[in-house]
CSV table of C-alpha atoms in Angstrom, one decimal:
chain,number,residue,atom,x,y,z
A,1,MET,CA,-39.1,2.1,-74.8
A,2,SER,CA,-37.2,4.2,-72.3
A,3,THR,CA,-35.4,7.4,-73.1
A,4,THR,CA,-32.6,9.0,-71.2
A,5,THR,CA,-33.1,12.6,-70.0
A,6,PHE,CA,-30.0,14.8,-69.8
A,7,PHE,CA,-29.7,18.1,-67.9
A,8,MET,CA,-30.2,21.2,-70.1
A,9,PRO,CA,-30.3,24.8,-68.8
A,10,SER,CA,-33.7,26.4,-68.1
A,11,GLY,CA,-32.3,30.0,-67.9
A,12,THR,CA,-29.5,32.1,-69.4
A,13,VAL,CA,-26.0,30.7,-69.6
A,14,TYR,CA,-23.1,33.1,-68.9
A,15,GLY,CA,-19.5,32.6,-69.5
A,16,VAL,CA,-16.6,34.5,-67.9
A,17,LEU,CA,-13.3,35.5,-69.3
A,18,LEU,CA,-9.9,36.0,-67.6
A,19,ASN,CA,-10.8,34.1,-64.5
A,20,PHE,CA,-7.7,31.9,-64.3
A,21,ARG,CA,-4.4,33.4,-63.0
A,22,GLY,CA,-2.3,31.8,-65.7
A,23,GLU,CA,-4.3,33.4,-68.5
A,24,VAL,CA,-4.3,36.8,-66.9
A,25,GLN,CA,-0.5,36.6,-66.5
A,26,ALA,CA,0.0,35.5,-70.1
A,27,LEU,CA,-2.2,38.4,-71.5
A,28,ALA,CA,-0.9,41.0,-69.0
A,29,PRO,CA,1.3,42.8,-71.6
A,30,HIS,CA,-1.6,43.2,-74.0
A,31,MET,CA,-4.0,44.5,-71.3
A,32,SER,CA,-1.8,47.6,-70.9
A,33,GLU,CA,-2.1,48.5,-74.6
A,34,PRO,CA,-4.8,50.7,-76.2
A,35,PRO,CA,-7.8,50.8,-76.1
A,36,TYR,CA,-8.0,49.3,-72.6
A,37,LYS,CA,-4.7,50.2,-71.1
A,38,ALA,CA,-5.4,48.3,-67.9
A,39,PRO,CA,-6.7,44.9,-66.7
A,40,PRO,CA,-10.5,44.6,-66.2
A,41,LYS,CA,-11.7,45.5,-62.7
A,42,ALA,CA,-14.9,43.5,-62.9
A,43,PRO,CA,-15.8,40.1,-64.3
A,44,VAL,CA,-15.9,40.0,-68.1
A,45,LEU,CA,-19.1,38.2,-69.1
A,46,TYR,CA,-20.6,36.9,-72.3
A,47,ILE,CA,-23.7,34.8,-73.1
A,48,LYS,CA,-24.0,31.4,-74.7
A,49,PRO,CA,-27.6,31.4,-76.1
A,50,ALA,CA,-29.9,28.5,-76.5
A,51,ASN,CA,-28.8,27.8,-80.1
A,52,THR,CA,-25.4,26.8,-78.8
A,53,TRP,CA,-26.5,24.1,-76.3
A,54,SER,CA,-25.6,20.5,-77.2
A,55,ALA,CA,-26.5,17.6,-74.9
A,56,HIS,CA,-24.1,15.0,-73.8
A,57,GLY,CA,-23.5,12.5,-76.6
A,58,ALA,CA,-24.6,14.9,-79.3
A,59,ALA,CA,-22.6,15.5,-82.5
A,60,ILE,CA,-21.5,19.1,-82.9
A,61,ALA,CA,-21.1,20.4,-86.4
A,62,VAL,CA,-18.0,22.3,-87.3
A,63,PRO,CA,-18.3,24.8,-90.3
A,64,ALA,CA,-16.5,23.8,-93.4
A,65,LYS,CA,-14.2,26.8,-93.4
A,66,VAL,CA,-13.1,26.2,-89.8
A,67,PRO,CA,-10.2,23.8,-89.5
A,68,GLN,CA,-10.1,23.6,-85.7
A,69,VAL,CA,-12.1,24.7,-82.7
A,70,GLU,CA,-10.9,25.6,-79.2
A,71,VAL,CA,-12.1,23.4,-76.4
A,72,GLY,CA,-13.2,25.4,-73.4
A,73,ALA,CA,-13.6,22.8,-70.6
A,74,THR,CA,-15.1,24.2,-67.4
A,75,VAL,CA,-17.4,23.8,-64.5
A,76,ALA,CA,-20.6,25.9,-64.2
A,77,MET,CA,-22.8,26.8,-61.3
A,78,VAL,CA,-26.6,26.4,-61.7
A,79,MET,CA,-28.7,28.7,-59.7
A,80,GLY,CA,-31.3,27.1,-57.4
A,81,GLN,CA,-32.9,30.5,-56.5
A,82,ASP,CA,-32.7,34.1,-57.6
A,83,VAL,CA,-29.4,35.8,-56.6
A,84,GLN,CA,-29.1,39.5,-56.1
A,85,ALA,CA,-26.4,41.5,-54.2
A,86,GLU,CA,-25.3,38.3,-52.5
A,87,ARG,CA,-22.5,38.2,-49.8
A,88,VAL,CA,-19.4,36.1,-50.3
A,89,ASP,CA,-20.1,34.0,-47.2
A,90,THR,CA,-23.6,33.0,-48.3
A,91,ALA,CA,-23.4,33.2,-52.1
A,92,LEU,CA,-23.0,29.4,-52.7
A,93,LYS,CA,-26.2,28.7,-50.8
A,94,SER,CA,-28.0,29.9,-53.9
A,95,VAL,CA,-26.3,27.3,-56.1
A,96,ALA,CA,-28.4,24.2,-56.8
A,97,GLY,CA,-25.5,22.2,-58.3
A,98,TYR,CA,-22.5,22.2,-60.7
A,99,VAL,CA,-22.2,20.7,-64.2
A,100,LEU,CA,-19.4,20.2,-66.7
A,101,MET,CA,-19.5,22.3,-69.9
A,102,ASN,CA,-17.5,22.5,-73.1
A,103,ASP,CA,-17.5,26.2,-74.2
A,104,LEU,CA,-16.3,25.7,-77.8
A,105,SER,CA,-15.2,28.7,-79.9
A,106,ILE,CA,-13.4,29.4,-83.1
A,107,PRO,CA,-9.8,30.5,-82.2
A,108,HIS,CA,-9.7,34.3,-82.0
A,109,THR,CA,-7.6,37.1,-80.4
A,110,SER,CA,-10.2,39.2,-78.7
A,111,PHE,CA,-10.1,38.6,-74.9
A,112,TYR,CA,-12.1,41.6,-73.6
A,113,ARG,CA,-15.1,41.4,-75.9
A,114,PRO,CA,-15.6,37.8,-77.2
A,115,PRO,CA,-17.1,38.1,-80.6
A,116,VAL,CA,-20.5,36.5,-81.0
A,117,LYS,CA,-19.6,35.0,-84.4
A,118,TYR,CA,-16.8,33.0,-82.9
A,119,LYS,CA,-18.4,31.8,-79.7
A,120,CYS,CA,-22.2,31.4,-80.5
A,121,LEU,CA,-22.3,29.0,-83.4
A,122,ASP,CA,-25.1,26.4,-83.4
A,123,GLY,CA,-24.1,23.6,-81.0
A,124,PHE,CA,-21.0,25.3,-79.5
A,125,LEU,CA,-21.7,24.6,-75.9
A,126,GLY,CA,-21.5,21.0,-74.7
A,127,VAL,CA,-23.6,20.5,-71.5
A,128,GLY,CA,-22.9,17.8,-69.0
A,129,PRO,CA,-25.5,15.1,-68.6
A,130,ALA,CA,-26.3,15.7,-65.0
A,131,LEU,CA,-25.8,18.1,-62.1
A,132,MET,CA,-23.6,17.3,-59.1
A,133,ALA,CA,-25.7,18.6,-56.2
A,134,ALA,CA,-24.2,21.5,-54.3
A,135,GLN,CA,-24.3,19.7,-51.0
A,136,ALA,CA,-22.2,16.9,-52.5
A,137,ALA,CA,-19.7,19.1,-54.3
A,138,GLY,CA,-18.0,20.7,-51.3
A,139,ASP,CA,-15.5,23.6,-52.0
A,140,PRO,CA,-15.5,24.4,-55.8
A,141,SER,CA,-11.8,25.4,-55.5
A,142,HIS,CA,-11.1,21.6,-55.2
A,143,PHE,CA,-12.6,20.8,-58.6
A,144,ALA,CA,-10.1,19.3,-61.1
A,145,LEU,CA,-11.1,18.2,-64.6
A,146,GLN,CA,-9.4,16.5,-67.5
A,147,VAL,CA,-9.9,16.8,-71.3
A,148,HIS,CA,-9.3,13.8,-73.5
A,149,ILE,CA,-9.5,14.0,-77.2
A,150,ASN,CA,-9.8,10.7,-79.0
A,151,GLY,CA,-8.7,9.1,-75.7
A,152,VAL,CA,-5.5,11.2,-75.3
A,153,LEU,CA,-5.2,13.5,-72.3
A,154,LYS,CA,-4.8,17.0,-73.6
A,155,GLN,CA,-5.5,19.3,-70.7
A,156,SER,CA,-5.8,19.2,-66.9
A,157,VAL,CA,-7.5,22.1,-65.0
A,158,GLY,CA,-7.4,22.8,-61.4
A,159,PHE,CA,-10.0,25.4,-60.0
A,160,ALA,CA,-7.8,26.4,-57.1
A,161,ASP,CA,-6.1,28.8,-59.6
A,162,LEU,CA,-9.1,31.1,-60.1
A,163,VAL,CA,-8.8,34.9,-60.0
A,164,ARG,CA,-12.3,35.0,-58.5
A,165,HIS,CA,-13.3,31.8,-56.7
A,166,ALA,CA,-16.9,30.6,-57.1
A,167,ALA,CA,-18.4,32.6,-54.3
A,168,GLN,CA,-16.6,35.8,-55.1
A,169,LEU,CA,-17.5,35.5,-58.8
A,170,LEU,CA,-21.1,35.0,-57.9
A,171,THR,CA,-21.0,37.9,-55.4
A,172,GLU,CA,-19.5,40.3,-57.9
A,173,VAL,CA,-21.9,39.4,-60.7
A,174,SER,CA,-24.9,39.7,-58.5
A,175,GLU,CA,-23.9,43.2,-57.5
A,176,PHE,CA,-24.9,44.6,-60.9
A,177,MET,CA,-27.4,42.0,-62.2
A,178,THR,CA,-29.9,39.5,-60.8
A,179,LEU,CA,-29.3,35.9,-61.7
A,180,ARG,CA,-32.6,34.0,-61.8
A,181,ARG,CA,-33.3,30.5,-60.7
A,182,GLY,CA,-32.1,28.2,-63.6
A,183,ASP,CA,-29.4,30.6,-64.8
A,184,VAL,CA,-26.0,29.1,-65.3
A,185,LEU,CA,-22.6,30.9,-64.6
A,186,MET,CA,-19.4,29.3,-65.8
A,187,LEU,CA,-16.3,29.6,-63.7
A,188,GLY,CA,-14.0,30.2,-66.7
A,189,CYS,CA,-11.6,28.3,-68.9
A,190,ASP,CA,-7.9,27.9,-68.3
A,191,LEU,CA,-4.9,28.8,-70.4
A,192,GLY,CA,-3.8,26.1,-72.9
A,193,ARG,CA,-7.2,25.2,-74.3
A,194,PRO,CA,-6.7,22.3,-76.7
A,195,LEU,CA,-7.7,22.3,-80.3
A,196,ALA,CA,-10.0,19.8,-82.0
A,197,GLN,CA,-11.3,19.2,-85.5
A,198,ALA,CA,-14.1,17.3,-87.2
A,199,GLY,CA,-14.0,13.6,-86.4
A,200,ASP,CA,-12.6,14.1,-82.9
A,201,ARG,CA,-14.3,12.9,-79.8
A,202,ILE,CA,-14.0,15.2,-76.8
A,203,ASP,CA,-14.4,13.8,-73.2
A,204,ILE,CA,-14.4,16.1,-70.2
A,205,SER,CA,-14.3,14.4,-66.8
A,206,ALA,CA,-13.9,15.3,-63.2
A,207,PRO,CA,-14.2,13.4,-59.9
A,208,GLY,CA,-17.9,13.3,-58.8
A,209,PHE,CA,-19.2,14.6,-62.1
A,210,ALA,CA,-21.0,12.8,-64.9
A,211,THR,CA,-18.6,12.8,-67.9
A,212,LEU,CA,-19.4,15.1,-70.8
A,213,SER,CA,-18.7,13.6,-74.2
A,214,ASN,CA,-19.3,15.0,-77.7
A,215,THR,CA,-18.1,14.3,-81.2
A,216,LEU,CA,-17.2,17.0,-83.7
A,217,VAL,CA,-18.6,16.4,-87.2
A,218,ALA,CA,-18.1,18.2,-90.5
A,219,GLU,CA,-21.0,20.6,-91.3
A,220,GLU,CA,-23.3,19.2,-94.0
A,221,LEU,CA,-23.7,21.8,-96.8
A,222,ALA,CA,-27.0,22.1,-98.5
């Protein structure tokens, strides 16, 4: 009897906020208000711990009190070696490959400090089944993905619209922390994230990538 082995991270998974120009423009008026009073000058990171990881094809439980979840379709870089104080022109040489991810969250209004209780629920990170090797990927700014919910197109995302392109993001992050081999750094989620609910099937696809599919199910109460 054969079994299929899907990719799962071996290190820490980091997400990044406000890395699409459209989202920054939409939230610009709020960034000038207290307590921040200005847009962030460095990447805004958060962690998706191991309890959130869901393999391709897995059912993801949605808590009974949560009517809808936000679909965060993105591409992530997987480190092939340790990265520290990397230069922009060489940063992507440290990337082993790229993978689709679905960074689910409960809808919320915090954009500077993403609350753990909304983003780190069990199963709330769908992980694509396979890496696309960095050598085959080409320029990450050419990535384009689509989100289908129950077979209906709900979002299209182009990664030419990043505030910090992949190499720049990796460079800035590695200035203040070392990314280890196996760590994963998402490129960010665009404005207009679709909503989904228990019973929905979410498919995230992009040219050259193995499609990521998960189904949301209602949480079973003991």
